[in-house]
Coordinates of C-alpha atoms and ligand atoms in Angstrom, one line a residue:
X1 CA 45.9 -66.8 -86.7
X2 CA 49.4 -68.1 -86.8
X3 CA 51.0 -69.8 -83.3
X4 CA 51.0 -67.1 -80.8
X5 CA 54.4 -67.2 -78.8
X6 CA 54.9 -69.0 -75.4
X7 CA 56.1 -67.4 -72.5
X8 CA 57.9 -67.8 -69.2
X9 CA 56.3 -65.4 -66.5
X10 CA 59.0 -65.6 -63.6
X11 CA 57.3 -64.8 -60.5
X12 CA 53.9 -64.9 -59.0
X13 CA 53.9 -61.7 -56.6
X14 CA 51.0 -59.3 -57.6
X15 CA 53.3 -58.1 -60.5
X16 CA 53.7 -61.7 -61.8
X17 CA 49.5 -62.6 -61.3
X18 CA 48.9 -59.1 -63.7
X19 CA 51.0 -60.6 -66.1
X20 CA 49.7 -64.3 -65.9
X21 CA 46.3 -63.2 -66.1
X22 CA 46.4 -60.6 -69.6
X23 CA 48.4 -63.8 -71.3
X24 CA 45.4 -65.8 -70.1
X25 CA 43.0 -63.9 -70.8
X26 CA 44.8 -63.0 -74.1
X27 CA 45.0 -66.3 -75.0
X28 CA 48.7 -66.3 -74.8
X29 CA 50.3 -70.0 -73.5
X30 CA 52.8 -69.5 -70.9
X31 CA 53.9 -71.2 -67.8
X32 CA 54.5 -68.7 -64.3
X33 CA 57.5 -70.3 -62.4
X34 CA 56.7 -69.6 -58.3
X35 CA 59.4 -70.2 -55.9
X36 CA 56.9 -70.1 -53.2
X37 CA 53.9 -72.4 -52.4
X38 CA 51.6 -69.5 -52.9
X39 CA 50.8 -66.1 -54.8
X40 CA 51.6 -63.0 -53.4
X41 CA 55.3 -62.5 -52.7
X42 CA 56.3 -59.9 -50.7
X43 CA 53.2 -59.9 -49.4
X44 CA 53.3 -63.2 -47.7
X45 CA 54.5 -62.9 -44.5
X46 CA 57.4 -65.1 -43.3
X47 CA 57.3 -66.3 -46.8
X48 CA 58.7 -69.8 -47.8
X49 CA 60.9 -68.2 -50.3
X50 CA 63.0 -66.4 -48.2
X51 CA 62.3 -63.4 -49.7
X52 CA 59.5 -60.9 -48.5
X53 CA 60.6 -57.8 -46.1
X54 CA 56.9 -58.2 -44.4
X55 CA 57.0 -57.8 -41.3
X56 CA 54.7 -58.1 -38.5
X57 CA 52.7 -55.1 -38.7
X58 CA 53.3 -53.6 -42.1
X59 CA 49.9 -51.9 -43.5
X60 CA 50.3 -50.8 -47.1
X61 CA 50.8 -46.9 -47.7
X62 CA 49.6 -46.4 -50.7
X63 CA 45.1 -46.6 -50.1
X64 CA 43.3 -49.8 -51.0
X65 CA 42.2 -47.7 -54.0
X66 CA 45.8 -46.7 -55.6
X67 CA 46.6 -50.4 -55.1
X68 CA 43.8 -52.8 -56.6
X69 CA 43.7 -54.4 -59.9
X70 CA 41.4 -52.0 -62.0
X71 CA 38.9 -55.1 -62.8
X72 CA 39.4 -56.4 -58.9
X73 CA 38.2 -54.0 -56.3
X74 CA 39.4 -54.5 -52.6
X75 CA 36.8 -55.9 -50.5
X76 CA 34.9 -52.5 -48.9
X77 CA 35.3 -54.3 -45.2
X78 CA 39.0 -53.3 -45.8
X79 CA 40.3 -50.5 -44.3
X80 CA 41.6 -47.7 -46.4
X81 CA 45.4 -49.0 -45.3
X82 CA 44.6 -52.4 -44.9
X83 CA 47.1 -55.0 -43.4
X84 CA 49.4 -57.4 -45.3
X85 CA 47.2 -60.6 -44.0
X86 CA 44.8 -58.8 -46.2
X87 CA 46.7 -58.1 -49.4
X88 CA 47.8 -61.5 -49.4
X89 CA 44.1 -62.7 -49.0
X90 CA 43.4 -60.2 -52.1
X91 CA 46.1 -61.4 -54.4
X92 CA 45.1 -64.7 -53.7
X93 CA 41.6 -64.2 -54.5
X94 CA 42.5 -62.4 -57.4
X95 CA 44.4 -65.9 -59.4
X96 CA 41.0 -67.8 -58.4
X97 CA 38.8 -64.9 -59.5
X98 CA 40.9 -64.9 -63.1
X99 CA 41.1 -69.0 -63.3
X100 CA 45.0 -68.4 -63.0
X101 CA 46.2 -70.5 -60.1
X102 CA 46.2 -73.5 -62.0
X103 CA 48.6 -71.6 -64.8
X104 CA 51.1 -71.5 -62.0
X105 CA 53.6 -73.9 -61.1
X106 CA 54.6 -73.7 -57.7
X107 CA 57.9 -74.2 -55.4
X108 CA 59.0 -73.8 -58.7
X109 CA 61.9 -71.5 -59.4
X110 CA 63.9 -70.4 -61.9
X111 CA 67.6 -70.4 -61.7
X112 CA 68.7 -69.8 -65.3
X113 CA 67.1 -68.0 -68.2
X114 CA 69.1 -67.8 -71.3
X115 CA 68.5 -66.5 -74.5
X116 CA 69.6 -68.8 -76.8
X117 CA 71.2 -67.2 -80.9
X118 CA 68.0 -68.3 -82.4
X119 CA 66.0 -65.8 -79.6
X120 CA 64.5 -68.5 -77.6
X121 CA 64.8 -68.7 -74.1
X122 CA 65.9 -71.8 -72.5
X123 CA 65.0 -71.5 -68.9
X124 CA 66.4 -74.3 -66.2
X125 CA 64.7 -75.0 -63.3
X126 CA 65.6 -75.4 -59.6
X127 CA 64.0 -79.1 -60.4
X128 CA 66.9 -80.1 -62.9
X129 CA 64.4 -79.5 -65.7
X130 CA 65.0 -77.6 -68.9
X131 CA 62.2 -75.5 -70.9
X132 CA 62.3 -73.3 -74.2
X133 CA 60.2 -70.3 -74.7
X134 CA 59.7 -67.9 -77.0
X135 CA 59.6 -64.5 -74.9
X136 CA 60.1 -64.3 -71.3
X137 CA 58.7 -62.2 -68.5
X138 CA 60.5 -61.1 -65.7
X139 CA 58.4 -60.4 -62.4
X140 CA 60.7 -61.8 -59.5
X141 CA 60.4 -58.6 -57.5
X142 CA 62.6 -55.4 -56.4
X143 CA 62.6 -55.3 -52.5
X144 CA 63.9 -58.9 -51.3
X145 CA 67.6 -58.1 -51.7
X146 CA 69.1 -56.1 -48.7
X147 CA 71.1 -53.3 -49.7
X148 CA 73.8 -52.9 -46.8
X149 CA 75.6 -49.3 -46.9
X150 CA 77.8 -49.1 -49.1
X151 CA 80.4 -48.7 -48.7
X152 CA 80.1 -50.2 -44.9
X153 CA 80.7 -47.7 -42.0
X154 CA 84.2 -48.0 -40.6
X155 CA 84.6 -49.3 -37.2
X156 CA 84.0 -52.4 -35.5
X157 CA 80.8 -52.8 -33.5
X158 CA 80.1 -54.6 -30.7
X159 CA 76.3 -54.7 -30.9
X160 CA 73.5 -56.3 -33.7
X161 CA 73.5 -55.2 -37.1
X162 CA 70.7 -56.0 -38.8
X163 CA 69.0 -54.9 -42.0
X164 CA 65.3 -54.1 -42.2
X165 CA 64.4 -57.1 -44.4
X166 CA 65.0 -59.0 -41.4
X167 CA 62.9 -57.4 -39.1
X168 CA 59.6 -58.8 -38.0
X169 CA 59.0 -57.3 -34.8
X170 CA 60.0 -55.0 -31.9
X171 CA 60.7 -57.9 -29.6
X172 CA 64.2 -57.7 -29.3
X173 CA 64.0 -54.1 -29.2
X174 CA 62.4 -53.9 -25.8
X175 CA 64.6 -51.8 -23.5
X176 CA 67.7 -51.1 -25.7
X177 CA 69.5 -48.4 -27.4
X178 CA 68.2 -49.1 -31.2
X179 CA 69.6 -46.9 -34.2
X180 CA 67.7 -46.5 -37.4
X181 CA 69.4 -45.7 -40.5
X182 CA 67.4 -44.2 -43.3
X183 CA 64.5 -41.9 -44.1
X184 CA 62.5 -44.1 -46.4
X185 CA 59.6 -46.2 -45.2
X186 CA 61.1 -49.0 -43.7
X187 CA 63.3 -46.6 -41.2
X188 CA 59.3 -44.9 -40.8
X189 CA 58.1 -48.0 -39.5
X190 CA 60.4 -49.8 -37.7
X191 CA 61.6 -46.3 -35.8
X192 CA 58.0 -46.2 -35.0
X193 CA 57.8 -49.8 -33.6
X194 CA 61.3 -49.5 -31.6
X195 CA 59.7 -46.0 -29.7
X196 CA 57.1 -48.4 -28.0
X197 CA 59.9 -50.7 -26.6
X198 CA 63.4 -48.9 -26.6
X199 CA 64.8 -47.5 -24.0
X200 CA 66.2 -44.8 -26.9
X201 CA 65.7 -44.7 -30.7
X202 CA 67.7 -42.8 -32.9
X203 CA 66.9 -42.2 -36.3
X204 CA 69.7 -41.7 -38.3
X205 CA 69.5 -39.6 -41.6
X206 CA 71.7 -38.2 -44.3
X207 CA 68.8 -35.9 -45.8
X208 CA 65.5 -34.5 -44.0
X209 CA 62.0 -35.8 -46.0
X210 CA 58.6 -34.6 -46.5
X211 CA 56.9 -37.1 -44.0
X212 CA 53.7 -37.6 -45.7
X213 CA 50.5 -38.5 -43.4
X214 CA 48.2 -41.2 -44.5
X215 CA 45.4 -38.9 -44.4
X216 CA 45.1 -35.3 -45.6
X217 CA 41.4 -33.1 -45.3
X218 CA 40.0 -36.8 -44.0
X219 CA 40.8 -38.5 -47.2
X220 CA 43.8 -40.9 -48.0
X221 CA 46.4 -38.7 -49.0
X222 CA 46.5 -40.6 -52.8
X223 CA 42.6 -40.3 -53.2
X224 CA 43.1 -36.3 -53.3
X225 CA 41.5 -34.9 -56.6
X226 CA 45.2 -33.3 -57.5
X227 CA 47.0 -36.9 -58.6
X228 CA 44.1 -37.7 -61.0
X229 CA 44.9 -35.1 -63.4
X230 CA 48.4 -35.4 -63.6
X231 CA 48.3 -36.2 -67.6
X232 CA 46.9 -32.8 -67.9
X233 CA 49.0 -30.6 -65.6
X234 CA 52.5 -29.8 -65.4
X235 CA 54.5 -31.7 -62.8
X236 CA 55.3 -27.7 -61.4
X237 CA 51.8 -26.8 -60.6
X238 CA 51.0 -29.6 -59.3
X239 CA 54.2 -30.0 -57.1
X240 CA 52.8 -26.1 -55.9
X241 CA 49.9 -27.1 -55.0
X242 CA 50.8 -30.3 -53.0
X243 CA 54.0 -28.3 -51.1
X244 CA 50.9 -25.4 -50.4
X245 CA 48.9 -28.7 -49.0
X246 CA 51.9 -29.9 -46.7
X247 CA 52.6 -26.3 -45.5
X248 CA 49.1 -26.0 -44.4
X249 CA 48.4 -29.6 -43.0
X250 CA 51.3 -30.7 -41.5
X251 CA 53.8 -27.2 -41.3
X252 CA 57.8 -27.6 -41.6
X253 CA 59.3 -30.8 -40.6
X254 CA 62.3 -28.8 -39.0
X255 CA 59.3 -27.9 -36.2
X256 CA 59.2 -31.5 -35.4
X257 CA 62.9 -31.7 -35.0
X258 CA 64.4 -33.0 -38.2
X259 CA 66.8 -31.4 -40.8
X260 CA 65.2 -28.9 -44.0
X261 CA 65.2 -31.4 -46.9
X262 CA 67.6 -30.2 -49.7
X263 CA 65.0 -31.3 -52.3
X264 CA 61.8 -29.4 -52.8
X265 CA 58.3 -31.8 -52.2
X266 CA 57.7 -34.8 -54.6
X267 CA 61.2 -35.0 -55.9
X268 CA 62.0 -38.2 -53.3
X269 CA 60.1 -41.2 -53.3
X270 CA 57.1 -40.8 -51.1
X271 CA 58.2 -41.0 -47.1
X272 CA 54.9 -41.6 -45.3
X273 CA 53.8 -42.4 -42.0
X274 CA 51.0 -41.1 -39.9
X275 CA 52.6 -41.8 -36.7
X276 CA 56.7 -40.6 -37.3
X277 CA 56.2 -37.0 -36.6
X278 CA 54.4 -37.8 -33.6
X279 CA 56.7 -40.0 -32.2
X280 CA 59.6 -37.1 -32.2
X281 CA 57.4 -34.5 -31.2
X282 CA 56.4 -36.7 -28.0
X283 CA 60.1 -37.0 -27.5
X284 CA 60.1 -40.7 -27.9
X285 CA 62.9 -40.8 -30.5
X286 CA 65.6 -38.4 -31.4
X287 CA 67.3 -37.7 -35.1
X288 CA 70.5 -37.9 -36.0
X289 CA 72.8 -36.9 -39.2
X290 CA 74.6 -39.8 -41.1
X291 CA 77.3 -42.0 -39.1
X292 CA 80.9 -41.5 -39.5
X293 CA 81.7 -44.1 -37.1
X294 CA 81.5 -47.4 -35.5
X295 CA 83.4 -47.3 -32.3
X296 CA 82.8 -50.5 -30.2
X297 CA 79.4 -49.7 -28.0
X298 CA 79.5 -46.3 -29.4
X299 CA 78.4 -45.1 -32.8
X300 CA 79.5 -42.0 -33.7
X301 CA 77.5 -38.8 -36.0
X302 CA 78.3 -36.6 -38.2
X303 CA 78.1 -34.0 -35.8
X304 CA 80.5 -35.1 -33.6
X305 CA 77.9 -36.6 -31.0
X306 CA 78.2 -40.3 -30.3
X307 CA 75.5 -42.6 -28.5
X308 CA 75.9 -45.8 -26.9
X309 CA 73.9 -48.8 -29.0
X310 CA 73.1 -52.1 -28.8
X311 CA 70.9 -52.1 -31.9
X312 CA 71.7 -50.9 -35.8
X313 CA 68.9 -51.4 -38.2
X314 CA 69.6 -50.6 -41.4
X315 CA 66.8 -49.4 -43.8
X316 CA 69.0 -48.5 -46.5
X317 CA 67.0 -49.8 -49.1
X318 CA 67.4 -52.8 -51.7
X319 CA 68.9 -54.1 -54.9
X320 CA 67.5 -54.8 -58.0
X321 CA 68.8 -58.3 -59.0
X322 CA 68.1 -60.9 -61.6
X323 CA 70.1 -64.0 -60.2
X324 CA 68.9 -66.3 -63.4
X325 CA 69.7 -63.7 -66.2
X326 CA 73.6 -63.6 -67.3
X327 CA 74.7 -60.2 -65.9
X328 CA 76.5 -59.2 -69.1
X329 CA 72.9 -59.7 -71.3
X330 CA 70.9 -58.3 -68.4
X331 CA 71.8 -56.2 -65.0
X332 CA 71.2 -53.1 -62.9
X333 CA 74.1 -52.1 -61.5
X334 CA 73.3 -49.2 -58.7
X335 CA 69.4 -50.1 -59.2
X336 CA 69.6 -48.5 -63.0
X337 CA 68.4 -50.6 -65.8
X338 CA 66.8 -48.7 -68.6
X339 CA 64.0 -49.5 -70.1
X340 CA 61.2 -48.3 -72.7
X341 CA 58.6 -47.2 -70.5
X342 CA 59.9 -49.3 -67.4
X343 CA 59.3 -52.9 -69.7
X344 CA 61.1 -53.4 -73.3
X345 CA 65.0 -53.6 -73.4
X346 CA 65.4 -52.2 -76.9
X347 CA 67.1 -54.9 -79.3
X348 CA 65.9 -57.7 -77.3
X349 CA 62.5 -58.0 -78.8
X350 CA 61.0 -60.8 -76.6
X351 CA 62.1 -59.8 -73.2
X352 CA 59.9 -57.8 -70.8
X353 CA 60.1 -56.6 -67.2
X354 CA 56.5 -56.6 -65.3
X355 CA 56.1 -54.0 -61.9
X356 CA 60.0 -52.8 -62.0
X357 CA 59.1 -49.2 -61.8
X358 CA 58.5 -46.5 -58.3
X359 CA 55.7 -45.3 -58.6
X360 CA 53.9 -42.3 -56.8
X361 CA 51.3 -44.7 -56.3
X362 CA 50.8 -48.5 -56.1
X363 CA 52.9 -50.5 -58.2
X364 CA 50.2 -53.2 -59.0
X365 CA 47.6 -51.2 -61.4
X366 CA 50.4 -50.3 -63.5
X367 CA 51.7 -53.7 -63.3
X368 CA 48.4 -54.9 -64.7
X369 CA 48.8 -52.6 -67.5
X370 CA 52.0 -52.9 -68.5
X371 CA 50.7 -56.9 -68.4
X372 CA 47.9 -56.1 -70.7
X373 CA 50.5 -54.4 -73.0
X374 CA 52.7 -57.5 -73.1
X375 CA 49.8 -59.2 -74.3
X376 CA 48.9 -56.9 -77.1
X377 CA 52.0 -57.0 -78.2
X378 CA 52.6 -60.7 -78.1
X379 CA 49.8 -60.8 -80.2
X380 CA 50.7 -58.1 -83.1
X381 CA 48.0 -55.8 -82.0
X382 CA 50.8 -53.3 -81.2
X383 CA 54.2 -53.0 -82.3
X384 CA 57.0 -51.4 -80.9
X385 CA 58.1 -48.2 -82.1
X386 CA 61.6 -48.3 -83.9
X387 CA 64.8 -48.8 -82.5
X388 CA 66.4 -45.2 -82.7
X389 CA 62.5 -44.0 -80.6
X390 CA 62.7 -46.0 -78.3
X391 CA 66.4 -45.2 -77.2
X392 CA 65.0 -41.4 -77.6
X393 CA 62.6 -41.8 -75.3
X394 CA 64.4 -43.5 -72.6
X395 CA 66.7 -40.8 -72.7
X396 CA 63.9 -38.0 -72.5
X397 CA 62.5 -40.0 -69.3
X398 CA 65.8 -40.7 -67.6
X399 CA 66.7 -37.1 -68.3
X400 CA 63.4 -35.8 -66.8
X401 CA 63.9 -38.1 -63.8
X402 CA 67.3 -37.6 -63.0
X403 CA 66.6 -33.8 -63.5
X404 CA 63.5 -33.7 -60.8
X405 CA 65.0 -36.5 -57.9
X406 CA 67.1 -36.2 -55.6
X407 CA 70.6 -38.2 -56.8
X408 CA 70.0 -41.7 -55.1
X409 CA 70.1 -45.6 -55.9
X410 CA 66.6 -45.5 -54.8
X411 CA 65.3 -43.1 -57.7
X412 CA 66.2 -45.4 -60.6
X413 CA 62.6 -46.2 -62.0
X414 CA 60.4 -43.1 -60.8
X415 CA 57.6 -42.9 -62.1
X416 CA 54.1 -40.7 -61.4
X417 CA 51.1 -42.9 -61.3
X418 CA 48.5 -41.4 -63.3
X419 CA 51.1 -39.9 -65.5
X420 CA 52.5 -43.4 -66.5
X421 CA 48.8 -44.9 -67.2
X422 CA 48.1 -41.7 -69.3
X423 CA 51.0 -41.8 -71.5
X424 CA 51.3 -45.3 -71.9
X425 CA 47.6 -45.2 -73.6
X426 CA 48.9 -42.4 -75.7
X427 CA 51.6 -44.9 -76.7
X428 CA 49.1 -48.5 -77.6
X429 CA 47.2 -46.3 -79.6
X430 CA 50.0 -45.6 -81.4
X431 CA 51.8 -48.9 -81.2
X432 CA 48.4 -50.0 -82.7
X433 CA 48.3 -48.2 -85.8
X434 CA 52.1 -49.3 -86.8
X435 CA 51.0 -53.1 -86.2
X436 CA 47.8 -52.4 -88.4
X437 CA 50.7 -50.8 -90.8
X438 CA 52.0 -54.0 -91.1
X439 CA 49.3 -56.2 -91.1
X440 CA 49.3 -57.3 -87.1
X441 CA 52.5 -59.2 -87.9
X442 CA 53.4 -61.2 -84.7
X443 CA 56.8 -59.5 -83.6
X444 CA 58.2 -62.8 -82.1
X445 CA 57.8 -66.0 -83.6
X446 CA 56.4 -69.2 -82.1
X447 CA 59.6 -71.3 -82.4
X448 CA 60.4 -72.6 -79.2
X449 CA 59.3 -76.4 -79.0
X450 CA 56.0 -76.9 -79.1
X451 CA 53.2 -78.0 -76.7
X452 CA 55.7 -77.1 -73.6
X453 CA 53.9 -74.5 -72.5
X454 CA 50.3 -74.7 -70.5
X455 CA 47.7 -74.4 -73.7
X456 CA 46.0 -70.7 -73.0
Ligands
FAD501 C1 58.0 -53.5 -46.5 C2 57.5 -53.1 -47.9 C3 56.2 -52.5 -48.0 C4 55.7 -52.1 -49.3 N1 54.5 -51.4 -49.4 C5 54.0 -51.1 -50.6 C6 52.8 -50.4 -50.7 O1 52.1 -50.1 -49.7 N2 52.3 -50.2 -51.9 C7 53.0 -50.5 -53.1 O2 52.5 -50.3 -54.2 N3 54.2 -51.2 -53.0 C8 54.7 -51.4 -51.8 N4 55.9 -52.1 -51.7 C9 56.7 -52.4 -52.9 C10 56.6 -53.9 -53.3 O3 57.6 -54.1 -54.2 C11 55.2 -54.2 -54.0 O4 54.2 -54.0 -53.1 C12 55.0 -55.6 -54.5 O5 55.4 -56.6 -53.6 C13 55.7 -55.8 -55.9 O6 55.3 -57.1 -56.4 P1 56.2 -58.0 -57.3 O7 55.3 -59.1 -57.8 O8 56.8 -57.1 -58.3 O9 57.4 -58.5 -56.4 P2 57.3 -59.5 -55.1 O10 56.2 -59.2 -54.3 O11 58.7 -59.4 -54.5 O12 57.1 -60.9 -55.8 C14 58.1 -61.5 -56.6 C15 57.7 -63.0 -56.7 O13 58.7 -63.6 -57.6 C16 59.1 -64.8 -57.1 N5 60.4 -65.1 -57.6 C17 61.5 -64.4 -57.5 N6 62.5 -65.0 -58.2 C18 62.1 -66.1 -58.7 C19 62.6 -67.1 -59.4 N7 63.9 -67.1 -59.8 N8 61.9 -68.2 -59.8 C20 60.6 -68.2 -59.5 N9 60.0 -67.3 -58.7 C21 60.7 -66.2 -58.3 C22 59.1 -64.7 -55.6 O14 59.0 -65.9 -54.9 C23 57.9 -63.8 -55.4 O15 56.7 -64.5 -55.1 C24 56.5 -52.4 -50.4 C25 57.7 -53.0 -50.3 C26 58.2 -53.4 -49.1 C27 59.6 -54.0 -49.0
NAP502 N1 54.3 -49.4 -45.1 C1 54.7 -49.5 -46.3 O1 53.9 -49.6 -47.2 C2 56.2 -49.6 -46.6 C3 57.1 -49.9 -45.6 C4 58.4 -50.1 -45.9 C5 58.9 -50.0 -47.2 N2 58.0 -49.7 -48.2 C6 58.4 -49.6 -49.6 O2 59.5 -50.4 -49.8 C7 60.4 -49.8 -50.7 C8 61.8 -49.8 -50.0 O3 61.7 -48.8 -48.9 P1 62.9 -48.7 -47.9 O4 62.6 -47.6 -47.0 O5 63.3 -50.0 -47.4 O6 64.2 -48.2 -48.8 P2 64.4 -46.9 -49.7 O7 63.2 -46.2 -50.0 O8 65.4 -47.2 -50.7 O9 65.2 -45.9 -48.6 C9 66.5 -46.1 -48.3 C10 66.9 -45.1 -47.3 O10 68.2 -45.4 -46.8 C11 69.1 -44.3 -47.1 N3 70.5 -44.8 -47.4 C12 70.8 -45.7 -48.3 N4 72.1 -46.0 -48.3 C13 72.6 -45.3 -47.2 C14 73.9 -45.1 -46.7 N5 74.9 -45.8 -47.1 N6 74.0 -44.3 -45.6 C15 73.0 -43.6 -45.1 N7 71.7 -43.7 -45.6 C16 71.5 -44.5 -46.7 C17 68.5 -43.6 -48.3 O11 69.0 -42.3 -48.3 P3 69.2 -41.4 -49.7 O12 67.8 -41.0 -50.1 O13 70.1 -40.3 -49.3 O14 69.8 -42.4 -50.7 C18 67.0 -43.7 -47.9 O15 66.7 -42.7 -46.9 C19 59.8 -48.5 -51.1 O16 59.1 -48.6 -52.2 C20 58.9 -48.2 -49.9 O17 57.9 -47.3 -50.3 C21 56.6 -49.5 -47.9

């Protein structure tokens, strides 16, 4: 077996661990750069880093069961929605159940990775130091970067704008007028929290949603039988069946007070929250259409209505950013980067993204796969298809995508759960039979200096 290629896995969130762990167990030598003192990312609350939108209370939303490693189950003494004290307990269990922890170099970051003519990556460190690689791995995360409305609302406000990666807790909510912008599951949450304390919360919107409960006929809404057989049935049956389920288990949000969505169900990211609809129907927060307005204490609607507010929390979402990659080789403007099947940038042959995908469904399964497939190829047990398929099929998946959501920043990188595992097996069997075409060829060469990174 020739030199297998090193790698740079930036990142140790639960995206960055999948990845560190198939190179490991693969054999592969890599180093993972962590920013933080520990494993977990977003999932750390009040992280060192700076960068997780945890806040006090968040409970995952996707069930224990869509969100575990498929080699790693949650504990069973976890509930079915399980707190973030306990995902970041998980994820860290997971590196010393793998051996991995000692693969990753911590309060580590990386502020430059460039890809040198010859292909190799010379990453730089927030240390002064300077490392080559042969391929590199990006997993620093989609959801740390506040997205601010943009443009800004015009108007000058005298109260607090905040945005909700900032938010840990309803404390300074107590007794004030609080505005919530957004529909998503941040504005879920946090309108939630502010209904216990506010004197008013108002939940501003520019479309209605499908608020999804947790639970559905006693089971986790992800655990119903209908998601598991999404390779086999079309997206439009299955889409029936689940808008038949809402109808019956929950009725028409406009009941409850909000606006008809313009989109039918399934073609938004998921909006869920077992405790929203409740909330509005007990009268302890009132929706609003999108602000036109800031006008001093006032902030003005859409409709023409205007309340007085002290508090504007803006859950408008988040940026996709790669601060060490040079934004003319590498960027996302408006959140859209494509990508064959969410990881390979066709041309650049040893460049992957791990976990930068929406899923209907937990992101960290498929990030473990995609991981795995980083690993096969890396060591010329599959192979890419060619050039001219790959940029086919990014086209038929953006085209699909685009098609079915609703035109947003936020529905960039949809993609259906099962459906994405399904097809992407489809896909290694047949990367495998072009690398055995060519004799399991290594597709990037070990040429970056040796012995730099950890041995595997
Ligand atoms: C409030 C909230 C709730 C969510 N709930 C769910 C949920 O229930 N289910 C679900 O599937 N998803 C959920 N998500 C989506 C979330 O993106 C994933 O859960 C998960 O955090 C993705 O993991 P990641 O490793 O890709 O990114 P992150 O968790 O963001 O981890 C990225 C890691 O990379 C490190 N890093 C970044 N840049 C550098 C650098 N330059 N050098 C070195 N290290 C770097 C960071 O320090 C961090 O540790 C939620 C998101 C938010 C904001
Ligand atoms: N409990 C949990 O597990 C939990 C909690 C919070 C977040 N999350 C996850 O974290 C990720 C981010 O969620 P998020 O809710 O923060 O962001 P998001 O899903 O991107 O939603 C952003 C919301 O803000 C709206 N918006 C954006 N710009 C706007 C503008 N200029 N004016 C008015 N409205 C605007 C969007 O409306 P349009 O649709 O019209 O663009 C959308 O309703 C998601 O994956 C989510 O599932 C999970």
């Amino acid at each position: 077996m020739p030199d297998l290629p090193t790698v740079c896995v930036i990142g140790a969130g639960s995206s960055g661990i999948a990845a560190a762990k198939a190179l490991h167990e693969r054999g592969i030598p890599f180093h993972c750069f962590e920013k933080s003192d520990q494993v977990g990312g977003n999932w750390v609350f009040g992280n060192r880093n700076g960068m997780s939108s945890a806040y006090r209370s968040l409970h995952i939303n996707t069930s224990r069961e869509r969100m575990e490693y498929s080699d790693f189950p949650m504990p069973k003494s976890y509930p079915d929605f399980p707190h973030h004290t306990h995902i970041a307990e998980y994820f860290n269990d997971y590196v010393d159940r793998f051996g991995v922890r000692d693969r990753i170099v911590f309060e580590t970051g990386v502020e430059q990775a460039r890809r040198d003519d010859d292909g190799v990556w010379t990453v730089t460190l927030d240390n002064g130091d300077t490392r080559s690689y042969d391929a590199l791995a990006v997993a620093n995360g989609h959801h740390w970067d506040p997205r601010w409305p943009e443009p800004a609302f015009p108007g000058e406000f005298n109260g607090k704008q905040m945005h909700a990666h900032y938010y840990v807790d309803n404390e300074d909510f107590r007794d004030k007028n609080v505005l919530v912008v957004g529909i998503g599951n941040s504005a879920m949450d946090i309108a939630v929290e502010s209904s216990f304390v506010a004197r008013n919360t108002f939940l501003s919107s520019r479309r209605g949603a499908y608020i999804l409960p947790k639970y559905l006929f006693g089971r986790p809404l992800d655990q119903i039988g209908v998601n598991s057989l999404t390779g086999r049935l079309p997206w439009g049956f299955r889409q029936a069946i689940l808008s038949t389920m809402y109808r019956v288990g929950v009725g028409k949000v406009q009941d409850y007070g909000l606006p008809e969505p313009d989109h039918k169900l399934g073609d938004a990211h998921p909006t869920i929250s077992a405790d929203f609809l409740n909330r509005i129907a007990h009268g302890e927060m009132t929706w609003k259409p999108n602000l036109t307005r800031l006008d001093g204490d006032r902030v003005v609607f859409e409709d023409g209505s205007s309340e007085e507010i002290d508090i504007i929390v803006y859950c408008t979402g988040y940026k996709v950013t790669f601060p060490f990659l040079d934004e003319d080789f590498v960027s996302a403007p408006d959140n859209d980067l494509p990508l064959f099947r969410r990881v390979f940038k066709p041309g650049v042959d040893n460049l992957a993204f791990i976990g930068l995908l929406q899923p209907l469904g937990a992101i960290m399964p498929l990030a473990e796969a995609q991981g795995r497939w980083l690993a096969s190829y890396l060591r010329g047990e599959y192979r890419l298809p060619p050039l001219p398929e790959m940029e086919a099929d990014i086209r038929a998946e953006r085209d699909r995508m685009f098609r079915r959501y609703v035109a947003s920043k936020r529905h960039t990188m949809q993609v259906d759960f099962d459906n994405y595992l399904y097809e992407l097996g489809k896909e290694l069997k047949a990367g495998a039979a072009r690398a055995r075409a060519v004799g399991f060829a290594l597709p990037v060469a070990a040429r970056a200096r040796a012995g730099e990174a950890a041995p595997a």
